[in-house]
Amino acid sequence: MTKHKELNKWVKECAELCKPDKIVWCDGSLEEKERLEKLAFKSGELIKLSQQKLPGCTYHRTAQNDVARTEHLTYICTKHKQGAGPTNNWLPPEEGYRRAGEIFKESMKGRTMYVIPYSMGPVGSPFSKIGVELTDSIYVVLNMRIMTRMGKAVLDQLEKSGGDFTRCLHGKADLDVDRRLILHFPEDNTIWSVGSGYGGNVLLGKKCLSLRIGSYLGRAEGWLAEHMLIMGVEEPSGAITYIAAAFPSACGKTNLAMLLPPEGLKRKGYRIWTVGDDIAWMRIDTDGKLWAVNPEYGLFGVAPGTNTKTNPNIMAAIKKGTIYTNVLLKKDKTVWWEGGDPPVPASGTNWQGKQWKPGLVDENRQPMLAAHPNARFTVPIQNVPSVTNRLEHHHGVPIAAIIFGGRRARLAPLVYEAFSWQHGVFVGATMASERTAAQFGAQGEVRRDPMAMLPFCGYNMGDYFRHWLALGKKMVAPPKIFNVNWFRKDKDGKFLWPGFGENLRVLEWIISRCKGEVDAVRTPIGCLPHENDIDMTGLRIPRENMNKLLAISKADWKEEAASIAEFFKTFGKDLPREMGSELAALQKRLR
Ligand code: GTP
Ligand code: SPV
Ligand code: MN
């Protein structure tokens, strides 16, 4: 119970629909965490890991058909279809409530409904948003406890303000993919998610509130909610340049946000500060510049491919207080995944709960995986050795550069700079990337993913581009916009660029451009580095690789422009005029 009348009324309504045996209001205390863990160990929902080697860590397996976000079951429910736009699935609100309501109905019988008051952003900050999630999953409560600021302090804040909150109802129901819906009702500030237990579908503060509802609120209130990491690059002088970068899911945000300077660049004495790894809320401050906060409090990161060489910061962070999902469980109650630290374990129980050892194949004669490719860890951001000390500053950090990027085996060069804010919006709007395991569906195919927001924009994407254009006009010296591609491959399918920590070499060029310290080569697609302006000290890669990484094929780009034209057609009248003129200008430059 609470003094907040609206909240009480809504909790009661949801309980009448779902019929839980019990309602528990979460206070966020350590005692509560331990009590819930105990219950989950007993039911098997969680497994306790070795407390010597991984203190405070637990292990969870999701249902096997529930291992990634399900974009085809994710909807924006606005009164008019126009509100959701051409890139979102749409349902009229009544229809959404009705369909999901049937699945929610009495689905919590025999279960407990937990009430989680949470704040995205520092509690009480004028730029934060409060949500309340109702869920029948202890796994969700324990994850929300890491990913958000939650519990008593937030409820107190909500009661004190008497203000609005995002109504987030989640139920596992029967975890049946045919009875799964992730619904957003931006006009009601409401989210309903039913039939899933997987992170992005159920930790409703993350993609659902901070991006889909957030972007909708951002347009109404004049700010931006983006699928971006935020990082600071500190020079020995102490000056820190902050960068925000949008890459699609599983394309390197967590890794870039906490990179360690590579050997050859260590002499320059850079330090990297991690502000956020997935979401940025950005607004124009009183100085007319763009400032960003990370509304989250934890990281829900991809495990496979993560090891002490590629990301020592995260490996240090996940040694304590971490929830591991869908990785390999070893006999000594520690964990492993493909691309993890050596040695490869001799055996273990895999993400499906099957006995695993190296070399086994599954029923399709494919190598049996230890971890699901989208296996994840949930870890408090304060565990990360490179965490910024500005996390609680309600102004956040000033953004000097915005970077877009994706996985593209061909076409896109290692880095280029947009000619202007408007051109940069075009570069972001036409981003494309190969699909990864973070979303349900075919992997590898290239799809357009504007600003890495295709699955996350809570309103008409055409209006979203318009909003970006409008904010650019309001800023004093808007950030410079860049595009990067760490994933270009050679003929044999090998990455041409070593990536990870070495990406700092590219960031260094980007920062020099922001400061006006280096020239660039003007090409039809944007400004590229002069070959010698990327510091390659200590990095031995063949010169021809560098040429390939910076090569622009006019023929390929003409094809790209034609494909962009096709993509733009899907927007019809919703496409801002400026996007059409940028495309025409690109085509002209390519001629
Ligand atoms: P989400 O949490 O889904 O939004 O993903 P993310 O963008 O934070 O991606 P993350 O940093 O977790 O990286 C995803 C995968 O890409 C991991 O397997 C990484 O090992 C791999 N990866 C990250 N950075 C690089 C890079 O610079 N080069 C290459 N080749 N792989 C990378
Ligand atoms: C992503 O898919 O972009 C993620 C993971 O960050 S999830 O929270 O599942 O959306
Ligand atoms: Mn993400």
XYZ file of C-alpha atoms and ligand atoms in Angstrom:
634
model
C 0.000 0.000 0.000
C 0.999 3.571 -0.583
C -0.300 7.086 -0.010
C -0.264 7.602 -3.781
C -3.942 7.133 -4.674
C -3.469 6.540 -8.403
C -0.815 3.923 -7.769
C -2.982 2.043 -5.284
C -5.894 2.071 -7.643
C -3.820 0.760 -10.541
C -2.175 -2.014 -8.506
C -5.623 -3.111 -7.389
C -6.933 -3.164 -10.971
C -3.989 -5.237 -12.166
C -4.392 -7.660 -9.264
C -8.059 -8.075 -10.163
C -7.013 -9.010 -13.684
C -4.088 -11.325 -12.848
C -5.363 -12.728 -9.513
C -2.060 -13.227 -7.696
C -2.204 -15.041 -4.333
C -0.164 -12.293 -2.778
C 1.106 -8.756 -3.436
C 4.557 -7.762 -2.161
C 5.804 -4.155 -2.284
C 9.564 -4.142 -2.900
C 11.683 -1.872 -0.707
C 15.022 -2.578 -2.392
C 16.724 -3.685 0.842
C 19.495 -6.244 1.105
C 17.270 -8.321 3.364
C 14.646 -8.420 0.614
C 17.231 -9.460 -1.987
C 18.412 -12.334 0.157
C 14.874 -13.457 0.914
C 13.965 -13.485 -2.792
C 17.154 -15.294 -3.764
C 16.398 -17.989 -1.230
C 12.930 -18.494 -2.721
C 14.397 -18.637 -6.228
C 17.087 -21.156 -5.236
C 14.354 -23.329 -3.799
C 12.178 -23.204 -6.916
C 15.165 -23.626 -9.261
C 14.572 -20.231 -10.913
C 18.094 -19.323 -9.820
C 21.195 -21.373 -9.054
C 23.704 -20.136 -6.516
C 27.222 -19.854 -7.984
C 30.487 -20.489 -6.124
C 30.569 -17.856 -3.398
C 34.349 -18.146 -3.130
C 35.021 -17.507 -6.783
C 31.957 -15.426 -7.690
C 30.627 -13.803 -4.507
C 27.017 -12.647 -4.727
C 26.582 -14.190 -8.195
C 23.669 -16.286 -9.398
C 22.730 -18.216 -12.520
C 19.488 -18.331 -14.506
C 18.200 -20.135 -17.593
C 15.314 -18.691 -19.592
C 12.839 -20.909 -21.427
C 14.421 -22.154 -24.652
C 12.079 -20.245 -26.941
C 12.611 -17.077 -24.909
C 16.234 -16.020 -25.332
C 16.042 -12.686 -27.164
C 13.741 -9.761 -27.785
C 10.785 -10.656 -29.987
C 10.357 -7.679 -32.267
C 7.492 -9.250 -34.207
C 5.485 -9.413 -30.951
C 6.344 -5.856 -29.894
C 3.732 -3.173 -30.607
C 3.143 0.535 -30.282
C -0.539 1.011 -29.447
C -1.632 4.530 -30.376
C -5.081 5.781 -31.273
C -4.023 6.325 -34.898
C -1.731 4.049 -36.906
C 0.060 7.169 -38.093
C 1.325 7.641 -34.527
C 3.303 4.383 -34.639
C 4.525 5.041 -38.180
C 5.764 2.691 -40.898
C 8.529 0.972 -38.912
C 6.528 -0.211 -35.879
C 3.953 -2.930 -35.372
C 0.709 -1.227 -34.443
C -2.499 -2.125 -32.621
C -5.342 0.141 -31.525
C -5.108 0.478 -27.724
C -8.453 -1.285 -27.002
C -7.335 -4.209 -29.143
C -3.960 -4.374 -27.376
C -5.495 -4.298 -23.905
C -8.048 -6.905 -24.943
C -5.580 -9.357 -26.494
C -3.014 -9.097 -23.709
C -5.764 -8.955 -21.086
C -6.921 -12.409 -22.136
C -3.435 -13.772 -21.520
C -2.963 -11.893 -18.254
C -6.346 -13.042 -16.960
C -5.828 -15.077 -13.756
C -2.266 -15.826 -14.918
C -0.810 -15.080 -11.463
C -2.935 -17.604 -9.567
C -0.651 -19.423 -7.150
C 2.001 -16.726 -7.682
C 3.120 -13.531 -5.979
C 2.841 -10.147 -7.655
C 5.809 -7.914 -6.823
C 5.464 -4.139 -6.966
C 8.725 -2.471 -8.026
C 8.876 1.332 -7.823
C 11.922 2.429 -9.839
C 13.569 5.562 -11.136
C 15.312 5.896 -14.478
C 17.972 8.463 -13.664
C 18.986 9.680 -10.190
C 16.099 9.618 -7.696
C 14.512 13.062 -7.531
C 16.384 14.574 -10.474
C 14.178 16.830 -12.598
C 15.224 14.826 -15.681
C 14.454 11.373 -14.248
C 11.315 9.327 -14.855
C 9.584 7.060 -12.380
C 8.044 3.748 -13.342
C 6.334 1.049 -11.314
C 6.659 -2.499 -12.580
C 4.328 -5.261 -11.427
C 5.730 -8.723 -12.098
C 5.316 -12.343 -11.080
C 9.023 -13.057 -11.669
C 11.647 -12.968 -8.929
C 14.292 -12.949 -11.674
C 12.800 -9.679 -12.911
C 12.804 -8.144 -9.416
C 16.448 -9.094 -8.866
C 17.462 -7.786 -12.296
C 15.557 -4.512 -11.835
C 17.381 -4.157 -8.528
C 20.649 -4.036 -10.495
C 19.509 -2.204 -13.611
C 17.591 0.644 -11.920
C 17.432 2.653 -8.729
C 14.474 0.968 -7.067
C 12.582 0.514 -3.808
C 11.603 2.678 -0.872
C 13.467 5.859 -1.856
C 11.630 5.891 -5.189
C 8.232 5.267 -3.637
C 8.894 8.060 -1.144
C 9.780 10.352 -4.022
C 6.632 9.408 -5.936
C 4.442 9.943 -2.870
C 6.107 13.266 -2.151
C 5.626 14.539 -5.692
C 2.221 12.926 -6.146
C 3.247 12.820 -9.808
C 2.691 10.487 -12.707
C 4.559 7.247 -13.299
C 4.829 4.725 -16.124
C 2.485 1.802 -15.427
C 4.433 -1.360 -16.270
C 2.648 -4.681 -16.000
C 4.644 -7.852 -16.609
C 3.540 -11.457 -16.293
C 5.250 -14.656 -17.340
C 1.895 -16.374 -17.998
C 2.927 -19.699 -19.577
C 6.063 -18.417 -21.405
C 4.433 -19.512 -24.642
C 5.722 -17.661 -27.719
C 2.213 -17.840 -29.209
C 0.845 -16.079 -26.146
C 3.505 -13.397 -25.862
C 2.968 -9.658 -26.401
C 5.112 -6.625 -25.579
C 2.760 -3.651 -25.796
C 3.380 0.066 -25.368
C 0.607 2.581 -24.844
C 2.486 5.886 -24.995
C -0.752 7.893 -24.798
C -1.531 6.196 -21.440
C 2.087 6.063 -20.180
C 1.584 2.297 -19.898
C 3.505 -0.874 -20.825
C 2.074 -4.409 -20.826
C 4.418 -7.349 -21.345
C 3.166 -10.897 -21.111
C 4.450 -14.380 -21.891
C 8.211 -13.752 -21.738
C 10.972 -13.895 -19.148
C 13.806 -12.521 -21.326
C 15.605 -9.288 -20.365
C 14.688 -6.782 -23.047
C 11.076 -7.988 -23.043
C 10.593 -7.863 -19.281
C 12.991 -5.433 -17.584
C 10.507 -2.746 -18.478
C 12.657 0.199 -17.375
C 15.127 -0.560 -20.154
C 13.998 -0.689 -23.782
C 10.282 -0.267 -23.039
C 10.385 2.798 -20.767
C 13.774 4.377 -21.411
C 13.560 4.101 -25.196
C 10.033 3.475 -26.508
C 8.049 5.511 -23.962
C 11.126 7.720 -23.424
C 11.436 8.693 -27.090
C 7.723 9.535 -27.167
C 8.081 11.735 -24.068
C 11.297 13.171 -25.488
C 9.516 14.458 -28.539
C 6.709 15.976 -26.492
C 9.133 17.539 -23.997
C 11.977 18.494 -26.344
C 14.722 15.965 -25.598
C 16.161 12.728 -27.048
C 16.030 9.138 -25.749
C 18.672 7.161 -27.639
C 20.143 3.649 -27.905
C 23.618 4.988 -27.160
C 26.608 4.391 -24.948
C 28.185 7.416 -23.277
C 31.910 7.545 -22.554
C 34.527 10.071 -21.525
C 38.051 10.161 -22.973
C 40.411 11.884 -20.527
C 43.722 13.331 -21.661
C 46.701 13.664 -19.334
C 45.792 17.358 -18.891
C 42.598 16.182 -17.194
C 40.318 17.443 -19.972
C 37.580 14.931 -20.739
C 35.772 14.731 -24.069
C 32.426 12.928 -23.896
C 31.114 10.900 -26.797
C 27.741 9.206 -27.370
C 27.523 6.314 -29.814
C 24.564 4.438 -31.304
C 25.244 0.915 -32.537
C 22.506 -1.694 -32.982
C 22.127 -4.518 -30.450
C 25.234 -6.669 -30.033
C 27.392 -4.337 -32.158
C 29.865 -3.166 -29.542
C 28.412 -0.478 -27.239
C 29.330 -2.173 -23.954
C 32.818 -2.885 -25.226
C 33.513 0.615 -26.507
C 32.110 2.279 -23.380
C 34.865 0.792 -21.218
C 37.754 0.149 -23.569
C 41.311 0.076 -22.270
C 43.913 2.005 -24.285
C 45.937 -0.393 -26.443
C 49.687 -0.884 -25.810
C 50.838 1.545 -28.506
C 48.628 4.390 -27.269
C 49.419 3.923 -23.578
C 52.246 6.437 -23.903
C 49.651 9.133 -24.441
C 48.133 8.563 -21.021
C 44.436 8.421 -21.931
C 41.864 7.267 -19.383
C 38.401 6.141 -20.343
C 35.360 6.825 -18.156
C 32.197 4.799 -18.589
C 28.961 6.770 -18.239
C 26.583 4.287 -19.853
C 26.609 1.305 -22.204
C 23.136 1.213 -23.763
C 20.898 4.229 -23.249
C 21.400 7.993 -23.344
C 18.875 10.665 -22.493
C 20.068 13.911 -24.038
C 18.803 17.457 -23.696
C 19.903 20.952 -24.562
C 21.051 22.628 -21.364
C 21.074 26.318 -20.452
C 24.433 26.709 -22.231
C 22.793 25.698 -25.520
C 24.870 22.508 -25.699
C 23.783 18.876 -25.710
C 24.107 17.059 -22.350
C 23.540 13.361 -21.691
C 22.629 11.179 -18.743
C 22.529 7.411 -18.512
C 19.146 6.588 -16.954
C 20.235 3.047 -16.024
C 22.104 1.799 -12.976
C 23.473 -1.475 -14.305
C 24.560 -3.277 -17.461
C 22.776 -6.115 -19.223
C 25.653 -7.171 -21.420
C 26.395 -9.827 -24.043
C 28.577 -12.625 -22.618
C 29.852 -14.492 -25.717
C 33.015 -12.926 -27.110
C 33.768 -11.213 -23.794
C 37.137 -12.059 -22.226
C 40.046 -10.506 -20.362
C 41.796 -9.554 -23.595
C 38.825 -7.892 -25.311
C 37.268 -6.280 -22.224
C 39.234 -6.507 -18.953
C 36.985 -3.893 -17.300
C 33.828 -5.920 -17.657
C 35.622 -9.139 -16.658
C 36.617 -7.426 -13.402
C 33.076 -6.119 -12.913
C 31.272 -9.446 -13.292
C 33.241 -11.262 -10.598
C 30.711 -10.219 -7.949
C 27.038 -9.361 -7.540
C 26.194 -10.507 -11.072
C 23.285 -12.501 -12.491
C 24.344 -14.745 -15.375
C 21.707 -15.803 -17.902
C 21.984 -18.641 -20.454
C 25.741 -19.233 -20.132
C 27.556 -22.531 -19.454
C 27.402 -23.711 -15.842
C 30.610 -25.486 -14.828
C 30.918 -28.228 -12.237
C 32.728 -25.886 -9.828
C 29.722 -23.533 -9.999
C 31.482 -20.953 -12.133
C 30.550 -19.986 -15.690
C 31.914 -19.881 -19.225
C 30.835 -18.967 -22.753
C 32.116 -19.137 -26.322
C 34.886 -16.587 -26.683
C 35.378 -16.472 -22.904
C 38.684 -16.741 -21.077
C 40.672 -19.926 -21.673
C 40.848 -22.776 -20.966
C 37.773 -24.173 -22.674
C 36.171 -26.256 -19.904
C 36.189 -30.037 -20.284
C 32.460 -30.226 -19.523
C 29.481 -28.440 -18.015
C 25.725 -27.930 -18.284
C 24.854 -25.694 -21.201
C 22.288 -22.945 -21.539
C 19.634 -25.526 -22.366
C 20.423 -27.544 -19.256
C 22.080 -30.274 -21.335
C 25.386 -31.954 -20.572
C 27.987 -30.256 -22.716
C 31.596 -30.866 -23.705
C 33.726 -29.415 -26.485
C 33.115 -30.986 -29.903
C 29.568 -32.251 -29.339
C 27.079 -31.612 -32.147
C 23.340 -31.081 -31.856
C 20.485 -32.788 -33.713
C 21.174 -30.565 -36.769
C 24.856 -31.608 -36.812
C 25.765 -28.086 -35.701
C 28.289 -27.574 -32.887
C 26.384 -27.712 -29.608
C 26.787 -24.361 -27.904
C 27.853 -23.906 -24.305
C 26.162 -20.509 -24.044
C 23.347 -19.063 -26.116
C 24.809 -16.423 -28.519
C 22.654 -13.823 -26.713
C 23.608 -15.054 -23.209
C 23.957 -12.081 -20.870
C 25.209 -10.851 -17.510
C 23.450 -8.290 -15.308
C 25.918 -6.244 -13.279
C 25.802 -3.018 -11.241
C 27.538 -0.189 -13.123
C 29.379 0.670 -9.902
C 31.270 -2.621 -10.293
C 32.928 -1.368 -13.480
C 36.443 -0.086 -12.656
C 36.121 2.706 -15.243
C 32.757 4.026 -13.992
C 32.435 7.825 -14.128
C 31.914 9.856 -10.976
C 29.232 11.895 -12.746
C 26.514 9.238 -12.632
C 24.425 11.128 -10.074
C 24.907 14.573 -11.653
C 21.499 15.480 -12.970
C 23.029 17.510 -15.808
C 25.054 14.480 -16.900
C 27.939 15.153 -19.284
C 28.394 17.465 -22.310
C 28.502 15.599 -25.634
C 31.155 16.665 -28.149
C 30.578 13.952 -30.756
C 27.825 11.554 -31.760
C 28.853 8.344 -33.479
C 26.668 6.024 -35.520
C 27.793 2.595 -36.605
C 26.829 -0.934 -37.452
C 28.088 -4.287 -38.605
C 28.819 -4.092 -42.277
C 31.120 -6.589 -43.919
C 31.286 -4.336 -46.970
C 30.764 -0.742 -48.021
C 31.095 1.427 -44.907
C 34.646 2.639 -44.173
C 36.265 2.465 -40.747
C 35.249 6.057 -40.000
C 33.864 9.165 -41.658
C 32.508 12.493 -40.532
C 29.252 14.063 -41.656
C 29.389 17.443 -43.383
C 26.824 19.027 -41.063
C 24.211 18.217 -38.425
C 21.592 17.715 -41.138
C 23.871 15.419 -43.113
C 24.660 13.610 -39.860
C 20.963 13.009 -39.254
C 20.811 11.529 -42.762
C 23.811 9.292 -41.995
C 22.092 8.082 -38.813
C 18.720 7.691 -40.499
C 20.188 5.465 -43.212
C 22.341 3.280 -40.964
C 22.208 -0.428 -41.712
C 23.598 -3.438 -39.916
C 23.694 -7.216 -40.047
C 21.184 -8.836 -37.690
C 22.591 -10.355 -34.506
C 21.401 -12.853 -31.915
C 19.978 -10.054 -29.758
C 16.744 -10.287 -31.695
C 14.709 -13.312 -32.609
C 14.997 -14.106 -36.354
C 17.472 -14.657 -39.212
C 21.033 -13.597 -38.401
C 23.405 -11.794 -40.700
C 20.994 -10.167 -43.154
C 21.592 -6.440 -43.557
C 18.673 -4.272 -42.498
C 18.191 -0.540 -42.128
C 18.285 0.398 -38.475
C 17.995 4.183 -38.216
C 20.117 5.457 -35.332
C 20.027 1.884 -33.934
C 16.449 2.757 -32.913
C 14.437 0.654 -35.373
C 13.148 -1.668 -32.609
C 12.956 1.093 -30.000
C 11.407 4.252 -31.426
C 8.052 4.718 -29.698
C 6.481 6.886 -32.398
C 6.539 7.635 -36.103
C 10.144 7.371 -37.292
C 9.577 10.191 -39.793
C 8.666 12.497 -36.905
C 11.678 11.183 -35.048
C 14.005 12.361 -37.866
C 12.163 15.697 -37.821
C 12.731 15.976 -34.061
C 16.469 15.386 -34.519
C 16.621 18.051 -37.244
C 14.738 20.543 -35.075
C 16.970 20.028 -32.032
C 20.069 20.567 -34.182
C 18.773 24.023 -35.075
C 18.252 24.914 -31.414
C 21.784 24.083 -30.292
C 24.758 26.387 -30.018
C 27.487 24.352 -31.759
C 25.789 20.945 -32.030
C 28.033 17.889 -31.632
C 29.831 16.685 -34.746
C 28.412 13.467 -36.167
C 30.489 10.478 -37.305
C 29.976 6.965 -38.631
C 32.201 3.997 -37.777
C 32.392 0.378 -38.875
C 34.579 -2.014 -36.853
C 33.249 -4.996 -38.791
C 34.485 -4.662 -42.390
C 35.758 -7.986 -43.696
C 38.223 -9.158 -46.342
C 37.508 -11.718 -49.062
C 38.084 -14.570 -46.626
C 35.554 -13.246 -44.182
C 38.155 -12.048 -41.659
C 37.739 -8.727 -39.869
C 40.087 -6.133 -41.367
C 40.189 -4.085 -38.165
C 41.227 -5.555 -34.780
C 38.541 -3.630 -32.895
C 38.023 -3.441 -29.117
C 40.751 -1.344 -27.410
C 42.256 -0.450 -30.784
C 39.066 1.503 -31.532
C 40.557 4.282 -29.380
C 42.772 5.118 -32.363
C 39.641 6.071 -34.274
C 38.160 7.953 -31.315
C 41.382 9.931 -31.108
C 40.886 11.104 -34.708
C 37.260 11.939 -33.967
C 38.277 14.053 -30.980
C 40.955 15.839 -33.020
C 38.301 16.666 -35.597
C 36.029 18.056 -32.884
C 38.855 20.294 -31.733
C 39.676 21.357 -35.283
C 43.205 19.952 -35.014
C 43.353 17.856 -38.214
C 42.187 18.135 -41.805
C 40.243 15.442 -43.563
C 39.706 14.101 -47.055
C 36.400 15.213 -48.550
C 34.677 12.304 -50.300
C 31.129 11.934 -51.670
C 29.950 10.275 -48.436
C 31.707 12.482 -45.887
C 35.130 13.432 -44.534
C 37.664 10.633 -44.089
C 40.992 10.622 -42.243
C 44.223 11.210 -44.070
C 46.047 7.902 -43.874
C 48.651 9.201 -41.445
C 46.214 10.903 -39.119
C 45.232 7.673 -37.394
C 47.967 6.863 -34.891
C 49.044 3.292 -35.637
C 51.938 3.123 -33.141
C 52.334 -0.426 -31.925
C 49.628 -1.825 -34.176
C 50.951 -3.941 -36.980
C 48.366 -4.491 -39.643
C 49.168 -4.632 -43.361
C 49.063 -1.247 -45.070
C 46.688 -2.684 -47.673
C 44.205 -3.475 -44.891
C 44.178 0.175 -43.943
C 43.576 1.080 -47.587
C 40.701 -1.376 -47.748
C 39.262 -0.055 -44.484
C 39.194 3.500 -45.809
C 38.187 2.650 -49.380
C 35.007 4.096 -50.867
C 33.597 2.302 -53.888
C 31.468 4.702 -55.909
C 29.677 1.808 -57.596
C 28.755 0.236 -54.259
C 27.659 3.578 -52.847
C 25.454 4.199 -55.867
C 23.742 0.909 -55.093
C 23.475 1.971 -51.468
C 21.874 5.255 -52.467
C 19.307 3.378 -54.544
C 18.525 1.144 -51.586
C 18.187 4.211 -49.335
C 15.722 5.676 -51.841
C 13.647 2.483 -51.576
C 13.785 2.665 -47.787
C 12.719 6.308 -47.789
C 9.715 5.448 -49.956
C 8.254 3.412 -47.090
C 7.862 6.683 -45.149
C 5.720 8.403 -47.790
C 4.701 11.876 -46.644
C 6.127 11.285 -43.179
C 9.704 11.698 -44.414
C 11.131 15.154 -43.689
C 11.984 17.043 -46.851
C 15.597 17.468 -45.647
C 16.184 13.712 -45.851
C 15.195 13.716 -49.509
C 17.542 16.608 -50.238
C 20.432 14.893 -48.469
C 19.868 11.783 -50.578
C 19.767 13.850 -53.760
C 22.971 15.602 -52.713
C 24.683 12.267 -52.069
C 23.602 10.978 -55.473
C 24.930 14.122 -57.091
C 28.295 13.811 -55.329
C 28.536 10.197 -56.488
C 28.021 11.121 -60.129
P 23.450 -4.714 -26.686
O 23.626 -4.945 -25.243
O 22.704 -5.807 -27.374
O 22.822 -3.390 -27.000
O 24.906 -4.827 -27.382
P 26.210 -3.906 -27.424
O 26.076 -2.930 -28.537
O 26.513 -3.359 -26.088
O 27.353 -4.930 -27.881
P 28.603 -5.545 -27.082
O 29.622 -4.506 -26.713
O 28.082 -6.374 -25.985
O 29.248 -6.475 -28.197
C 28.542 -7.498 -28.832
C 29.470 -8.473 -29.493
O 30.318 -7.807 -30.422
C 30.387 -9.184 -28.491
O 30.482 -10.536 -28.863
C 31.715 -8.494 -28.676
O 32.785 -9.345 -28.399
C 31.685 -8.077 -30.151
N 32.455 -6.821 -30.367
C 32.393 -5.690 -29.620
N 33.255 -4.747 -30.070
C 33.878 -5.278 -31.137
C 34.888 -4.795 -32.048
O 35.382 -3.668 -31.957
N 35.283 -5.645 -33.034
C 34.744 -6.898 -33.169
N 35.190 -7.661 -34.171
N 33.810 -7.397 -32.326
C 33.375 -6.604 -31.324
C 19.634 -4.977 -26.922
O 19.139 -5.954 -27.488
O 19.873 -3.895 -27.518
C 19.998 -5.056 -25.498
C 19.570 -6.213 -24.749
O 20.595 -4.144 -24.967
S 17.908 -6.135 -24.315
O 17.819 -5.496 -23.006
O 17.444 -7.502 -24.234
O 17.148 -5.384 -25.265
Mn 20.974 -2.487 -26.420
